[in-house]
Amino acid sequence: MRIVDIIDTIPLTLYVILLLVLINSGLLSIVIALSSVYWVSMARVVRGQVHSIKQQEFVVAARTIGSSTGYILRRHLLPNALGSILVTATMLIPQAIFIEAFLSFIGLGVASPQASLGTMSNDAVQALRTAPYQLAFPSIVICIAMFAFTFIGDGLREALDPKLRRR
């Protein structure tokens, strides 16, 4: 977790830009850069969730009757932590969409022949005075995608969190 703390001190956008400068720009480089950054927040969530579940009575009881660590991990820890992992993943997707669009907009992301919402927005800025709708469509799609994944994550959180369930 010390490596996670060190990586977490660098702003994520700056870290992604530095990685993209070192690697050639393109779709694969963006996927690699975003994957190397977003595992940090996921690792924090998983670690915290596993530590809280390890203290529960059913895990202590399984350990008391002599269950192996692998069995406890497969049968108790992973199924109970899966909900928060899914919610965190769906909440990180809007950030990744926005960063990819931003990097493609400034020219560090996907190259111009390939389609990206950021490259479409960059191309539309040049024709902003004559055709402002060209910038409106990619912007609206970015907003809709970000809202959709945020609402899906919120719905998953409500569905999978036992504390929020109504009786």
mmCIF file of C-alpha atoms in Angstrom:
data_model
loop_
_atom_site.group_PDB
_atom_site.id
_atom_site.type_symbol
_atom_site.label_atom_id
_atom_site.label_comp_id
_atom_site.label_asym_id
_atom_site.label_seq_id
_atom_site.Cartn_x
_atom_site.Cartn_y
_atom_site.Cartn_z
ATOM 1 C CA MET A 1 0.000 0.000 0.000
ATOM 2 C CA ARG A 2 3.001 2.327 0.286
ATOM 3 C CA ILE A 3 3.390 2.184 -3.513
ATOM 4 C CA VAL A 4 -0.293 3.090 -3.802
ATOM 5 C CA ASP A 5 0.270 6.064 -1.480
ATOM 6 C CA ILE A 6 3.223 7.249 -3.566
ATOM 7 C CA ILE A 7 1.289 6.945 -6.845
ATOM 8 C CA ASP A 8 -1.729 8.628 -5.231
ATOM 9 C CA THR A 9 0.290 11.775 -4.438
ATOM 10 C CA ILE A 10 0.690 12.550 -8.158
ATOM 11 C CA PRO A 11 -2.456 14.040 -9.743
ATOM 12 C CA LEU A 12 -4.038 11.400 -11.955
ATOM 13 C CA THR A 13 -4.385 13.594 -15.027
ATOM 14 C CA LEU A 14 -0.744 14.630 -14.840
ATOM 15 C CA TYR A 15 0.313 11.007 -14.438
ATOM 16 C CA VAL A 16 -1.710 9.975 -17.504
ATOM 17 C CA ILE A 17 -0.242 12.843 -19.545
ATOM 18 C CA LEU A 18 3.294 11.873 -18.502
ATOM 19 C CA LEU A 19 2.665 8.257 -19.495
ATOM 20 C CA LEU A 20 1.220 9.303 -22.849
ATOM 21 C CA VAL A 21 4.249 11.496 -23.536
ATOM 22 C CA LEU A 22 6.527 8.517 -22.862
ATOM 23 C CA ILE A 23 4.388 6.117 -24.913
ATOM 24 C CA ASN A 24 3.191 6.978 -28.407
ATOM 25 C CA SER A 25 -0.314 8.401 -28.477
ATOM 26 C CA GLY A 26 -3.131 6.124 -29.535
ATOM 27 C CA LEU A 27 -5.973 4.050 -28.197
ATOM 28 C CA LEU A 28 -3.750 1.323 -26.728
ATOM 29 C CA SER A 29 -1.586 3.886 -24.932
ATOM 30 C CA ILE A 30 -4.642 5.539 -23.405
ATOM 31 C CA VAL A 31 -5.931 2.186 -22.185
ATOM 32 C CA ILE A 32 -2.528 1.377 -20.663
ATOM 33 C CA ALA A 33 -2.187 4.828 -19.080
ATOM 34 C CA LEU A 34 -5.695 4.847 -17.606
ATOM 35 C CA SER A 35 -5.342 1.277 -16.362
ATOM 36 C CA SER A 36 -2.083 2.097 -14.651
ATOM 37 C CA VAL A 37 -3.722 5.017 -12.851
ATOM 38 C CA TYR A 38 -7.164 3.745 -11.882
ATOM 39 C CA TRP A 39 -6.026 0.580 -10.141
ATOM 40 C CA VAL A 40 -4.841 2.803 -7.269
ATOM 41 C CA SER A 41 -8.302 3.886 -6.157
ATOM 42 C CA MET A 42 -9.653 0.383 -6.757
ATOM 43 C CA ALA A 43 -6.890 -1.074 -4.577
ATOM 44 C CA ARG A 44 -7.807 1.270 -1.744
ATOM 45 C CA VAL A 45 -11.475 0.304 -1.921
ATOM 46 C CA VAL A 46 -10.763 -3.428 -2.078
ATOM 47 C CA ARG A 47 -8.269 -3.254 0.796
ATOM 48 C CA GLY A 48 -10.661 -1.319 3.007
ATOM 49 C CA GLN A 49 -13.559 -3.609 2.178
ATOM 50 C CA VAL A 50 -11.556 -6.779 2.842
ATOM 51 C CA HIS A 51 -10.280 -5.403 6.155
ATOM 52 C CA SER A 52 -13.800 -4.600 7.291
ATOM 53 C CA ILE A 53 -15.162 -7.993 6.184
ATOM 54 C CA LYS A 54 -12.316 -9.845 7.895
ATOM 55 C CA GLN A 55 -13.594 -8.586 11.228
ATOM 56 C CA GLN A 56 -17.110 -9.953 10.690
ATOM 57 C CA GLU A 57 -18.337 -12.877 12.768
ATOM 58 C CA PHE A 58 -18.803 -15.302 9.880
ATOM 59 C CA VAL A 59 -15.141 -14.940 8.847
ATOM 60 C CA VAL A 60 -13.974 -15.384 12.427
ATOM 61 C CA ALA A 61 -16.213 -18.448 12.743
ATOM 62 C CA ALA A 62 -14.839 -19.921 9.509
ATOM 63 C CA ARG A 63 -11.311 -19.350 10.751
ATOM 64 C CA THR A 64 -12.186 -20.933 14.100
ATOM 65 C CA ILE A 65 -13.441 -24.164 12.538
ATOM 66 C CA GLY A 66 -10.186 -24.456 10.604
ATOM 67 C CA SER A 67 -11.088 -23.224 7.112
ATOM 68 C CA SER A 68 -8.137 -22.436 4.893
ATOM 69 C CA THR A 69 -7.294 -18.904 3.840
ATOM 70 C CA GLY A 70 -8.154 -19.687 0.204
ATOM 71 C CA TYR A 71 -11.553 -21.063 1.197
ATOM 72 C CA ILE A 72 -12.325 -17.975 3.307
ATOM 73 C CA LEU A 73 -11.206 -15.753 0.452
ATOM 74 C CA ARG A 74 -13.357 -17.563 -2.159
ATOM 75 C CA ARG A 75 -16.448 -18.176 -0.047
ATOM 76 C CA HIS A 76 -16.617 -15.115 2.194
ATOM 77 C CA LEU A 77 -14.349 -12.216 1.301
ATOM 78 C CA LEU A 78 -14.688 -11.998 -2.495
ATOM 79 C CA PRO A 79 -18.495 -12.415 -2.692
ATOM 80 C CA ASN A 80 -19.034 -9.798 0.003
ATOM 81 C CA ALA A 81 -16.552 -7.339 -1.511
ATOM 82 C CA LEU A 82 -17.790 -7.784 -5.085
ATOM 83 C CA GLY A 83 -20.582 -5.229 -4.696
ATOM 84 C CA SER A 84 -18.279 -2.391 -3.718
ATOM 85 C CA ILE A 85 -15.811 -3.399 -6.435
ATOM 86 C CA LEU A 86 -18.547 -3.186 -9.102
ATOM 87 C CA VAL A 87 -19.811 0.129 -7.787
ATOM 88 C CA THR A 88 -16.319 1.611 -7.709
ATOM 89 C CA ALA A 89 -15.616 0.389 -11.236
ATOM 90 C CA THR A 90 -18.795 1.958 -12.601
ATOM 91 C CA MET A 91 -18.036 5.201 -10.785
ATOM 92 C CA LEU A 92 -14.521 5.326 -12.296
ATOM 93 C CA ILE A 93 -15.773 4.895 -15.869
ATOM 94 C CA PRO A 94 -17.126 8.499 -16.197
ATOM 95 C CA GLN A 95 -13.757 9.844 -15.075
ATOM 96 C CA ALA A 96 -12.007 7.679 -17.653
ATOM 97 C CA ILE A 97 -14.385 8.836 -20.395
ATOM 98 C CA PHE A 98 -13.759 12.470 -19.547
ATOM 99 C CA ILE A 99 -9.978 12.096 -19.334
ATOM 100 C CA GLU A 100 -9.879 10.237 -22.664
ATOM 101 C CA ALA A 101 -11.969 12.943 -24.321
ATOM 102 C CA PHE A 102 -9.803 15.670 -22.774
ATOM 103 C CA LEU A 103 -6.549 14.049 -23.870
ATOM 104 C CA SER A 104 -7.883 13.478 -27.383
ATOM 105 C CA PHE A 105 -9.091 17.091 -27.469
ATOM 106 C CA ILE A 106 -5.644 18.483 -26.656
ATOM 107 C CA GLY A 107 -3.963 16.092 -29.080
ATOM 108 C CA LEU A 108 -2.371 13.579 -26.702
ATOM 109 C CA GLY A 109 -4.975 10.873 -27.096
ATOM 110 C CA VAL A 110 -6.421 9.123 -30.093
ATOM 111 C CA ALA A 111 -5.048 10.370 -33.424
ATOM 112 C CA SER A 112 -7.312 12.293 -35.793
ATOM 113 C CA PRO A 113 -8.275 9.578 -38.301
ATOM 114 C CA GLN A 114 -9.660 7.452 -35.455
ATOM 115 C CA ALA A 115 -12.966 8.515 -33.952
ATOM 116 C CA SER A 116 -13.083 9.848 -30.425
ATOM 117 C CA LEU A 117 -15.363 12.336 -28.746
ATOM 118 C CA GLY A 118 -12.336 14.479 -27.942
ATOM 119 C CA THR A 119 -11.053 14.536 -31.526
ATOM 120 C CA MET A 120 -14.573 15.273 -32.766
ATOM 121 C CA SER A 121 -14.765 18.201 -30.341
ATOM 122 C CA ASN A 122 -11.343 19.429 -31.423
ATOM 123 C CA ASP A 123 -12.367 19.327 -35.073
ATOM 124 C CA ALA A 124 -15.613 21.121 -34.236
ATOM 125 C CA VAL A 125 -13.832 23.983 -32.438
ATOM 126 C CA GLN A 126 -12.265 25.026 -35.739
ATOM 127 C CA ALA A 127 -15.749 25.382 -37.271
ATOM 128 C CA LEU A 128 -17.378 26.847 -34.165
ATOM 129 C CA ARG A 129 -18.450 30.134 -35.752
ATOM 130 C CA THR A 130 -20.086 28.563 -38.791
ATOM 131 C CA ALA A 131 -21.433 25.297 -37.353
ATOM 132 C CA PRO A 132 -21.739 25.342 -33.541
ATOM 133 C CA TYR A 133 -23.876 22.197 -33.565
ATOM 134 C CA GLN A 134 -20.777 20.171 -34.439
ATOM 135 C CA LEU A 135 -19.415 20.904 -30.963
ATOM 136 C CA ALA A 136 -22.768 20.414 -29.272
ATOM 137 C CA PHE A 137 -23.230 16.797 -30.347
ATOM 138 C CA PRO A 138 -19.953 15.360 -28.950
ATOM 139 C CA SER A 139 -20.385 17.410 -25.770
ATOM 140 C CA ILE A 140 -23.909 16.117 -25.244
ATOM 141 C CA VAL A 141 -22.791 12.531 -25.865
ATOM 142 C CA ILE A 142 -19.983 12.927 -23.299
ATOM 143 C CA CYS A 143 -22.459 14.296 -20.745
ATOM 144 C CA ILE A 144 -25.018 11.560 -21.401
ATOM 145 C CA ALA A 145 -22.395 8.807 -21.129
ATOM 146 C CA MET A 146 -21.008 10.238 -17.895
ATOM 147 C CA PHE A 147 -24.469 10.635 -16.370
ATOM 148 C CA ALA A 148 -25.497 7.152 -17.500
ATOM 149 C CA PHE A 149 -22.531 5.434 -15.855
ATOM 150 C CA THR A 150 -22.954 7.556 -12.731
ATOM 151 C CA PHE A 151 -26.618 6.557 -12.460
ATOM 152 C CA ILE A 152 -25.765 2.899 -13.104
ATOM 153 C CA GLY A 153 -23.137 3.048 -10.350
ATOM 154 C CA ASP A 154 -25.573 4.724 -7.984
ATOM 155 C CA GLY A 155 -28.230 2.120 -8.758
ATOM 156 C CA LEU A 156 -25.737 -0.695 -8.203
ATOM 157 C CA ARG A 157 -24.717 0.869 -4.911
ATOM 158 C CA GLU A 158 -28.313 0.988 -3.749
ATOM 159 C CA ALA A 159 -29.014 -2.552 -4.962
ATOM 160 C CA LEU A 160 -25.876 -4.172 -3.561
ATOM 161 C CA ASP A 161 -25.395 -2.291 -0.288
ATOM 162 C CA PRO A 162 -27.233 -4.164 2.453
ATOM 163 C CA LYS A 163 -27.295 -1.084 4.697
ATOM 164 C CA LEU A 164 -29.377 0.848 2.160
ATOM 165 C CA ARG A 165 -31.960 -1.884 1.588
ATOM 166 C CA ARG A 166 -35.436 -1.148 2.857
ATOM 167 C CA ARG A 167 -37.011 -3.624 5.177
#
